[in-house]
mmCIF file with all atom_site columns, C-alpha atoms in Angstrom:
data_model
loop_
_atom_site.group_PDB
_atom_site.id
_atom_site.type_symbol
_atom_site.label_atom_id
_atom_site.label_alt_id
_atom_site.label_comp_id
_atom_site.label_asym_id
_atom_site.label_entity_id
_atom_site.label_seq_id
_atom_site.pdbx_PDB_ins_code
_atom_site.Cartn_x
_atom_site.Cartn_y
_atom_site.Cartn_z
_atom_site.occupancy
_atom_site.B_iso_or_equiv
_atom_site.pdbx_formal_charge
_atom_site.auth_seq_id
_atom_site.auth_comp_id
_atom_site.auth_asym_id
_atom_site.auth_atom_id
_atom_site.pdbx_PDB_model_num
ATOM 1   C CA . UNK A 1 1   ? -118.803 84.905  -93.283 1.00 0.00 ? 1   UNK A CA 1
ATOM 2   C CA . UNK A 1 2   ? -119.529 83.743  -96.639 1.00 0.00 ? 2   UNK A CA 1
ATOM 3   C CA . UNK A 1 3   ? -118.243 80.157  -98.198 1.00 0.00 ? 3   UNK A CA 1
ATOM 4   C CA . UNK A 1 4   ? -115.058 81.814  -99.995 1.00 0.00 ? 4   UNK A CA 1
ATOM 5   C CA . UNK A 1 5   ? -113.418 83.281  -97.211 1.00 0.00 ? 5   UNK A CA 1
ATOM 6   C CA . UNK A 1 6   ? -114.238 80.313  -94.806 1.00 0.00 ? 6   UNK A CA 1
ATOM 7   C CA . UNK A 1 7   ? -112.628 77.794  -97.519 1.00 0.00 ? 7   UNK A CA 1
ATOM 8   C CA . UNK A 1 8   ? -109.470 80.162  -97.745 1.00 0.00 ? 8   UNK A CA 1
ATOM 9   C CA . UNK A 1 9   ? -108.984 79.958  -94.120 1.00 0.00 ? 9   UNK A CA 1
ATOM 10  C CA . UNK A 1 10  ? -109.434 76.206  -93.995 1.00 0.00 ? 10  UNK A CA 1
ATOM 11  C CA . UNK A 1 11  ? -106.950 75.763  -96.827 1.00 0.00 ? 11  UNK A CA 1
ATOM 12  C CA . UNK A 1 12  ? -104.568 78.058  -94.728 1.00 0.00 ? 12  UNK A CA 1
ATOM 13  C CA . UNK A 1 13  ? -104.856 75.981  -91.650 1.00 0.00 ? 13  UNK A CA 1
ATOM 14  C CA . UNK A 1 14  ? -104.638 72.879  -93.885 1.00 0.00 ? 14  UNK A CA 1
ATOM 15  C CA . UNK A 1 15  ? -101.130 73.833  -95.452 1.00 0.00 ? 15  UNK A CA 1
ATOM 16  C CA . UNK A 1 16  ? -99.558  75.115  -92.314 1.00 0.00 ? 16  UNK A CA 1
ATOM 17  C CA . UNK A 1 17  ? -100.766 71.841  -90.245 1.00 0.00 ? 17  UNK A CA 1
ATOM 18  C CA . UNK A 1 18  ? -98.929  69.450  -93.818 1.00 0.00 ? 18  UNK A CA 1
ATOM 19  C CA . UNK A 1 19  ? -95.767  71.845  -93.491 1.00 0.00 ? 19  UNK A CA 1
ATOM 20  C CA . UNK A 1 20  ? -95.780  71.408  -89.959 1.00 0.00 ? 20  UNK A CA 1
ATOM 21  C CA . UNK A 1 21  ? -96.308  67.743  -90.840 1.00 0.00 ? 21  UNK A CA 1
ATOM 22  C CA . UNK A 1 22  ? -93.376  67.553  -93.369 1.00 0.00 ? 22  UNK A CA 1
ATOM 23  C CA . UNK A 1 23  ? -90.916  69.075  -91.078 1.00 0.00 ? 23  UNK A CA 1
ATOM 24  C CA . UNK A 1 24  ? -91.811  67.129  -88.115 1.00 0.00 ? 24  UNK A CA 1
ATOM 25  C CA . UNK A 1 25  ? -90.916  63.696  -90.242 1.00 0.00 ? 25  UNK A CA 1
ATOM 26  C CA . UNK A 1 26  ? -88.140  65.075  -91.859 1.00 0.00 ? 26  UNK A CA 1
ATOM 27  C CA . UNK A 1 27  ? -86.749  65.881  -88.337 1.00 0.00 ? 27  UNK A CA 1
ATOM 28  C CA . UNK A 1 28  ? -87.297  62.293  -87.175 1.00 0.00 ? 28  UNK A CA 1
ATOM 29  C CA . UNK A 1 29  ? -85.592  60.719  -90.018 1.00 0.00 ? 29  UNK A CA 1
ATOM 30  C CA . UNK A 1 30  ? -82.387  62.263  -89.511 1.00 0.00 ? 30  UNK A CA 1
ATOM 31  C CA . UNK A 1 31  ? -79.754  60.556  -87.928 1.00 0.00 ? 31  UNK A CA 1
ATOM 32  C CA . UNK A 1 32  ? -78.894  61.553  -84.131 1.00 0.00 ? 32  UNK A CA 1
ATOM 33  C CA . UNK A 1 33  ? -75.869  64.631  -84.237 1.00 0.00 ? 33  UNK A CA 1
ATOM 34  C CA . UNK A 1 34  ? -73.373  65.071  -81.485 1.00 0.00 ? 34  UNK A CA 1
ATOM 35  C CA . UNK A 1 35  ? -73.603  68.588  -80.580 1.00 0.00 ? 35  UNK A CA 1
ATOM 36  C CA . UNK A 1 36  ? -70.681  70.367  -80.484 1.00 0.00 ? 36  UNK A CA 1
ATOM 37  C CA . UNK A 1 37  ? -69.400  73.309  -78.123 1.00 0.00 ? 37  UNK A CA 1
ATOM 38  C CA . UNK A 1 38  ? -69.622  76.659  -79.668 1.00 0.00 ? 38  UNK A CA 1
ATOM 39  C CA . UNK A 1 39  ? -66.721  77.671  -81.356 1.00 0.00 ? 39  UNK A CA 1
ATOM 40  C CA . UNK A 1 40  ? -64.445  80.661  -80.606 1.00 0.00 ? 40  UNK A CA 1
ATOM 41  C CA . UNK A 1 41  ? -63.863  82.442  -83.588 1.00 0.00 ? 41  UNK A CA 1
ATOM 42  C CA . UNK A 1 42  ? -61.540  84.981  -81.570 1.00 0.00 ? 42  UNK A CA 1
ATOM 43  C CA . UNK A 1 43  ? -57.993  85.723  -83.067 1.00 0.00 ? 43  UNK A CA 1
ATOM 44  C CA . UNK A 1 44  ? -55.098  83.982  -81.882 1.00 0.00 ? 44  UNK A CA 1
ATOM 45  C CA . UNK A 1 45  ? -53.581  86.932  -80.055 1.00 0.00 ? 45  UNK A CA 1
ATOM 46  C CA . UNK A 1 46  ? -56.819  87.520  -78.551 1.00 0.00 ? 46  UNK A CA 1
ATOM 47  C CA . UNK A 1 47  ? -56.791  83.517  -77.558 1.00 0.00 ? 47  UNK A CA 1
ATOM 48  C CA . UNK A 1 48  ? -53.219  83.951  -75.875 1.00 0.00 ? 48  UNK A CA 1
ATOM 49  C CA . UNK A 1 49  ? -54.264  86.664  -73.423 1.00 0.00 ? 49  UNK A CA 1
ATOM 50  C CA . UNK A 1 50  ? -51.094  88.032  -72.027 1.00 0.00 ? 50  UNK A CA 1
ATOM 51  C CA . UNK A 1 51  ? -50.662  90.469  -69.004 1.00 0.00 ? 51  UNK A CA 1
ATOM 52  C CA . UNK A 1 52  ? -48.275  93.412  -69.558 1.00 0.00 ? 52  UNK A CA 1
ATOM 53  C CA . UNK A 1 53  ? -45.017  93.589  -67.913 1.00 0.00 ? 53  UNK A CA 1
ATOM 54  C CA . UNK A 1 54  ? -44.312  96.428  -65.607 1.00 0.00 ? 54  UNK A CA 1
ATOM 55  C CA . UNK A 1 55  ? -41.597  98.932  -65.829 1.00 0.00 ? 55  UNK A CA 1
ATOM 56  C CA . UNK A 1 56  ? -39.261  96.536  -63.716 1.00 0.00 ? 56  UNK A CA 1
ATOM 57  C CA . UNK A 1 57  ? -39.985  93.402  -65.415 1.00 0.00 ? 57  UNK A CA 1
ATOM 58  C CA . UNK A 1 58  ? -39.145  95.430  -69.145 1.00 0.00 ? 58  UNK A CA 1
ATOM 59  C CA . UNK A 1 59  ? -35.741  96.384  -67.214 1.00 0.00 ? 59  UNK A CA 1
ATOM 60  C CA . UNK A 1 60  ? -35.123  93.133  -66.203 1.00 0.00 ? 60  UNK A CA 1
ATOM 61  C CA . UNK A 1 61  ? -35.856  91.635  -69.182 1.00 0.00 ? 61  UNK A CA 1
ATOM 62  C CA . UNK A 1 62  ? -33.661  93.980  -71.613 1.00 0.00 ? 62  UNK A CA 1
ATOM 63  C CA . UNK A 1 63  ? -30.547  93.540  -68.938 1.00 0.00 ? 63  UNK A CA 1
ATOM 64  C CA . UNK A 1 64  ? -30.827  89.679  -69.192 1.00 0.00 ? 64  UNK A CA 1
ATOM 65  C CA . UNK A 1 65  ? -30.510  90.202  -73.033 1.00 0.00 ? 65  UNK A CA 1
ATOM 66  C CA . UNK A 1 66  ? -27.386  92.736  -72.962 1.00 0.00 ? 66  UNK A CA 1
ATOM 67  C CA . UNK A 1 67  ? -25.908  91.141  -70.098 1.00 0.00 ? 67  UNK A CA 1
ATOM 68  C CA . UNK A 1 68  ? -26.272  87.619  -71.979 1.00 0.00 ? 68  UNK A CA 1
ATOM 69  C CA . UNK A 1 69  ? -25.601  88.529  -75.436 1.00 0.00 ? 69  UNK A CA 1
ATOM 70  C CA . UNK A 1 70  ? -23.236  91.619  -75.088 1.00 0.00 ? 70  UNK A CA 1
ATOM 71  C CA . UNK A 1 71  ? -21.164  89.988  -72.469 1.00 0.00 ? 71  UNK A CA 1
ATOM 72  C CA . UNK A 1 72  ? -17.860  92.404  -73.512 1.00 0.00 ? 72  UNK A CA 1
ATOM 73  C CA . UNK A 1 73  ? -19.469  95.571  -72.909 1.00 0.00 ? 73  UNK A CA 1
ATOM 74  C CA . UNK A 1 74  ? -20.212  96.769  -69.140 1.00 0.00 ? 74  UNK A CA 1
ATOM 75  C CA . UNK A 1 75  ? -23.913  97.921  -68.413 1.00 0.00 ? 75  UNK A CA 1
ATOM 76  C CA . UNK A 1 76  ? -24.796  101.042 -66.579 1.00 0.00 ? 76  UNK A CA 1
ATOM 77  C CA . UNK A 1 77  ? -28.714  101.194 -65.635 1.00 0.00 ? 77  UNK A CA 1
ATOM 78  C CA . UNK A 1 78  ? -30.664  104.429 -65.171 1.00 0.00 ? 78  UNK A CA 1
ATOM 79  C CA . UNK A 1 79  ? -27.936  106.904 -66.150 1.00 0.00 ? 79  UNK A CA 1
ATOM 80  C CA . UNK A 1 80  ? -28.369  110.865 -66.201 1.00 0.00 ? 80  UNK A CA 1
ATOM 81  C CA . UNK A 1 81  ? -27.749  112.427 -68.856 1.00 0.00 ? 81  UNK A CA 1
ATOM 82  C CA . UNK A 1 82  ? -25.481  114.638 -67.053 1.00 0.00 ? 82  UNK A CA 1
ATOM 83  C CA . UNK A 1 83  ? -23.311  111.610 -66.064 1.00 0.00 ? 83  UNK A CA 1
ATOM 84  C CA . UNK A 1 84  ? -22.572  110.863 -69.860 1.00 0.00 ? 84  UNK A CA 1
ATOM 85  C CA . UNK A 1 85  ? -22.387  115.046 -70.572 1.00 0.00 ? 85  UNK A CA 1
ATOM 86  C CA . UNK A 1 86  ? -21.052  117.059 -67.159 1.00 0.00 ? 86  UNK A CA 1
ATOM 87  C CA . UNK A 1 87  ? -23.256  119.995 -66.372 1.00 0.00 ? 87  UNK A CA 1
ATOM 88  C CA . UNK A 1 88  ? -22.716  121.295 -69.951 1.00 0.00 ? 88  UNK A CA 1
ATOM 89  C CA . UNK A 1 89  ? -22.895  125.005 -69.751 1.00 0.00 ? 89  UNK A CA 1
ATOM 90  C CA . UNK A 1 90  ? -24.207  124.823 -73.518 1.00 0.00 ? 90  UNK A CA 1
ATOM 91  C CA . UNK A 1 91  ? -27.849  125.521 -74.423 1.00 0.00 ? 91  UNK A CA 1
ATOM 92  C CA . UNK A 1 92  ? -29.440  123.841 -77.607 1.00 0.00 ? 92  UNK A CA 1
ATOM 93  C CA . UNK A 1 93  ? -32.778  124.840 -79.328 1.00 0.00 ? 93  UNK A CA 1
ATOM 94  C CA . UNK A 1 94  ? -35.219  121.327 -79.474 1.00 0.00 ? 94  UNK A CA 1
ATOM 95  C CA . UNK A 1 95  ? -38.085  123.538 -81.735 1.00 0.00 ? 95  UNK A CA 1
ATOM 96  C CA . UNK A 1 96  ? -37.524  125.678 -84.714 1.00 0.00 ? 96  UNK A CA 1
ATOM 97  C CA . UNK A 1 97  ? -40.836  127.007 -83.954 1.00 0.00 ? 97  UNK A CA 1
ATOM 98  C CA . UNK A 1 98  ? -39.397  128.105 -80.289 1.00 0.00 ? 98  UNK A CA 1
ATOM 99  C CA . UNK A 1 99  ? -36.079  129.771 -81.088 1.00 0.00 ? 99  UNK A CA 1
ATOM 100 C CA . UNK A 1 100 ? -36.076  131.524 -77.494 1.00 0.00 ? 100 UNK A CA 1
ATOM 101 C CA . UNK A 1 101 ? -36.847  128.436 -75.890 1.00 0.00 ? 101 UNK A CA 1
ATOM 102 C CA . UNK A 1 102 ? -33.508  126.327 -74.727 1.00 0.00 ? 102 UNK A CA 1
ATOM 103 C CA . UNK A 1 103 ? -32.779  123.164 -72.876 1.00 0.00 ? 103 UNK A CA 1
ATOM 104 C CA . UNK A 1 104 ? -29.952  121.706 -70.488 1.00 0.00 ? 104 UNK A CA 1
ATOM 105 C CA . UNK A 1 105 ? -28.788  118.390 -69.937 1.00 0.00 ? 105 UNK A CA 1
ATOM 106 C CA . UNK A 1 106 ? -29.682  118.158 -66.656 1.00 0.00 ? 106 UNK A CA 1
ATOM 107 C CA . UNK A 1 107 ? -33.868  118.180 -67.379 1.00 0.00 ? 107 UNK A CA 1
ATOM 108 C CA . UNK A 1 108 ? -32.839  115.122 -69.768 1.00 0.00 ? 108 UNK A CA 1
ATOM 109 C CA . UNK A 1 109 ? -34.933  111.830 -69.310 1.00 0.00 ? 109 UNK A CA 1
ATOM 110 C CA . UNK A 1 110 ? -32.359  109.340 -67.728 1.00 0.00 ? 110 UNK A CA 1
ATOM 111 C CA . UNK A 1 111 ? -31.278  107.049 -70.240 1.00 0.00 ? 111 UNK A CA 1
ATOM 112 C CA . UNK A 1 112 ? -32.327  103.245 -69.400 1.00 0.00 ? 112 UNK A CA 1
ATOM 113 C CA . UNK A 1 113 ? -29.367  101.514 -70.413 1.00 0.00 ? 113 UNK A CA 1
ATOM 114 C CA . UNK A 1 114 ? -25.895  102.789 -71.500 1.00 0.00 ? 114 UNK A CA 1
ATOM 115 C CA . UNK A 1 115 ? -23.616  100.284 -72.809 1.00 0.00 ? 115 UNK A CA 1
ATOM 116 C CA . UNK A 1 116 ? -19.569  101.245 -71.964 1.00 0.00 ? 116 UNK A CA 1
ATOM 117 C CA . UNK A 1 117 ? -16.582  99.415  -73.020 1.00 0.00 ? 117 UNK A CA 1
ATOM 118 C CA . UNK A 1 118 ? -13.236  100.642 -71.658 1.00 0.00 ? 118 UNK A CA 1
ATOM 119 C CA . UNK A 1 119 ? -15.264  103.392 -69.268 1.00 0.00 ? 119 UNK A CA 1
ATOM 120 C CA . UNK A 1 120 ? -16.410  104.934 -72.477 1.00 0.00 ? 120 UNK A CA 1
ATOM 121 C CA . UNK A 1 121 ? -20.325  104.935 -73.652 1.00 0.00 ? 121 UNK A CA 1
ATOM 122 C CA . UNK A 1 122 ? -20.505  103.084 -76.965 1.00 0.00 ? 122 UNK A CA 1
ATOM 123 C CA . UNK A 1 123 ? -24.510  102.878 -77.242 1.00 0.00 ? 123 UNK A CA 1
ATOM 124 C CA . UNK A 1 124 ? -27.771  104.155 -75.204 1.00 0.00 ? 124 UNK A CA 1
ATOM 125 C CA . UNK A 1 125 ? -30.978  101.833 -75.090 1.00 0.00 ? 125 UNK A CA 1
ATOM 126 C CA . UNK A 1 126 ? -34.099  103.867 -74.105 1.00 0.00 ? 126 UNK A CA 1
ATOM 127 C CA . UNK A 1 127 ? -37.384  102.101 -72.924 1.00 0.00 ? 127 UNK A CA 1
ATOM 128 C CA . UNK A 1 128 ? -40.597  103.842 -73.124 1.00 0.00 ? 128 UNK A CA 1
ATOM 129 C CA . UNK A 1 129 ? -44.521  103.320 -73.352 1.00 0.00 ? 129 UNK A CA 1
ATOM 130 C CA . UNK A 1 130 ? -46.534  104.557 -75.783 1.00 0.00 ? 130 UNK A CA 1
ATOM 131 C CA . UNK A 1 131 ? -45.488  105.396 -79.231 1.00 0.00 ? 131 UNK A CA 1
ATOM 132 C CA . UNK A 1 132 ? -45.307  109.123 -78.212 1.00 0.00 ? 132 UNK A CA 1
ATOM 133 C CA . UNK A 1 133 ? -43.102  108.784 -75.136 1.00 0.00 ? 133 UNK A CA 1
ATOM 134 C CA . UNK A 1 134 ? -40.280  109.510 -77.570 1.00 0.00 ? 134 UNK A CA 1
ATOM 135 C CA . UNK A 1 135 ? -41.482  112.700 -78.363 1.00 0.00 ? 135 UNK A CA 1
ATOM 136 C CA . UNK A 1 136 ? -41.414  114.276 -74.963 1.00 0.00 ? 136 UNK A CA 1
ATOM 137 C CA . UNK A 1 137 ? -39.319  117.203 -74.111 1.00 0.00 ? 137 UNK A CA 1
ATOM 138 C CA . UNK A 1 138 ? -37.073  115.108 -71.835 1.00 0.00 ? 138 UNK A CA 1
ATOM 139 C CA . UNK A 1 139 ? -36.695  112.250 -74.246 1.00 0.00 ? 139 UNK A CA 1
ATOM 140 C CA . UNK A 1 140 ? -35.734  114.537 -76.824 1.00 0.00 ? 140 UNK A CA 1
ATOM 141 C CA . UNK A 1 141 ? -32.937  116.396 -74.791 1.00 0.00 ? 141 UNK A CA 1
ATOM 142 C CA . UNK A 1 142 ? -31.587  112.344 -73.837 1.00 0.00 ? 142 UNK A CA 1
ATOM 143 C CA . UNK A 1 143 ? -31.681  111.964 -77.299 1.00 0.00 ? 143 UNK A CA 1
ATOM 144 C CA . UNK A 1 144 ? -30.154  115.535 -78.926 1.00 0.00 ? 144 UNK A CA 1
ATOM 145 C CA . UNK A 1 145 ? -27.260  114.991 -76.239 1.00 0.00 ? 145 UNK A CA 1
ATOM 146 C CA . UNK A 1 146 ? -26.590  111.289 -76.936 1.00 0.00 ? 146 UNK A CA 1
ATOM 147 C CA . UNK A 1 147 ? -26.528  112.830 -81.057 1.00 0.00 ? 147 UNK A CA 1
ATOM 148 C CA . UNK A 1 148 ? -23.731  115.581 -79.526 1.00 0.00 ? 148 UNK A CA 1
ATOM 149 C CA . UNK A 1 149 ? -21.618  113.068 -78.089 1.00 0.00 ? 149 UNK A CA 1
ATOM 150 C CA . UNK A 1 150 ? -21.764  110.744 -81.145 1.00 0.00 ? 150 UNK A CA 1
ATOM 151 C CA . UNK A 1 151 ? -23.253  107.898 -79.273 1.00 0.00 ? 151 UNK A CA 1
ATOM 152 C CA . UNK A 1 152 ? -25.674  105.954 -81.125 1.00 0.00 ? 152 UNK A CA 1
ATOM 153 C CA . UNK A 1 153 ? -28.925  105.951 -79.389 1.00 0.00 ? 153 UNK A CA 1
ATOM 154 C CA . UNK A 1 154 ? -31.911  103.240 -79.883 1.00 0.00 ? 154 UNK A CA 1
ATOM 155 C CA . UNK A 1 155 ? -35.284  103.014 -78.536 1.00 0.00 ? 155 UNK A CA 1
ATOM 156 C CA . UNK A 1 156 ? -37.715  100.365 -77.554 1.00 0.00 ? 156 UNK A CA 1
ATOM 157 C CA . UNK A 1 157 ? -41.511  100.790 -77.261 1.00 0.00 ? 157 UNK A CA 1
ATOM 158 C CA . UNK A 1 158 ? -42.759  98.907  -74.082 1.00 0.00 ? 158 UNK A CA 1
ATOM 159 C CA . UNK A 1 159 ? -46.150  97.984  -75.401 1.00 0.00 ? 159 UNK A CA 1
ATOM 160 C CA . UNK A 1 160 ? -44.704  96.012  -78.405 1.00 0.00 ? 160 UNK A CA 1
ATOM 161 C CA . UNK A 1 161 ? -43.670  92.348  -78.099 1.00 0.00 ? 161 UNK A CA 1
ATOM 162 C CA . UNK A 1 162 ? -39.769  92.856  -78.145 1.00 0.00 ? 162 UNK A CA 1
ATOM 163 C CA . UNK A 1 163 ? -38.834  89.400  -79.200 1.00 0.00 ? 163 UNK A CA 1
ATOM 164 C CA . UNK A 1 164 ? -35.655  88.481  -77.728 1.00 0.00 ? 164 UNK A CA 1
ATOM 165 C CA . UNK A 1 165 ? -33.967  88.197  -81.433 1.00 0.00 ? 165 UNK A CA 1
ATOM 166 C CA . UNK A 1 166 ? -35.868  91.252  -82.307 1.00 0.00 ? 166 UNK A CA 1
ATOM 167 C CA . UNK A 1 167 ? -34.094  93.141  -79.399 1.00 0.00 ? 167 UNK A CA 1
ATOM 168 C CA . UNK A 1 168 ? -30.860  91.495  -80.094 1.00 0.00 ? 168 UNK A CA 1
ATOM 169 C CA . UNK A 1 169 ? -30.748  92.227  -83.813 1.00 0.00 ? 169 UNK A CA 1
ATOM 170 C CA . UNK A 1 170 ? -31.599  95.781  -83.320 1.00 0.00 ? 170 UNK A CA 1
ATOM 171 C CA . UNK A 1 171 ? -29.050  96.317  -80.782 1.00 0.00 ? 171 UNK A CA 1
ATOM 172 C CA . UNK A 1 172 ? -26.439  94.625  -82.904 1.00 0.00 ? 172 UNK A CA 1
ATOM 173 C CA . UNK A 1 173 ? -27.311  96.955  -85.984 1.00 0.00 ? 173 UNK A CA 1
ATOM 174 C CA . UNK A 1 174 ? -26.706  99.951  -83.191 1.00 0.00 ? 174 UNK A CA 1
ATOM 175 C CA . UNK A 1 175 ? -23.430  98.828  -82.061 1.00 0.00 ? 175 UNK A CA 1
ATOM 176 C CA . UNK A 1 176 ? -22.259  98.247  -86.103 1.00 0.00 ? 176 UNK A CA 1
#
């Protein structure tokens, strides 16, 4: 090995040693720091992990709201479309693209809640999962018959929070 290469190698080792010495002395002169627990940078929504309510829990939640906030109405649960319409002989078309396909009341999804006053249906409250549940044929049949009878119809998605004030406000709006 020639002298120049040897000198460069020695200088490189000396630089590394000097750098290590400087870092070590800086760390020794620093005041001791208390270690902190690792921070969780998750969103507030992720922190409050809530389990999803079951269908029966949602029904109980809405029933309690309806009974306590709308006491002047009689509340019926799980009402068949035919209980309001009767066994209608009429058939109607849901889809313009299928003009020959007709649907009957008995095929409709039962109404989750019907609010009545004096034995007359005043409003319908439907619960369902997912944003597409209300586009299913059974829901469309139920909604269409409520519309034909002139009964206001409202839908709530059970994957949403449905906070009490929100639910009460929407139902008040439905009934007015």
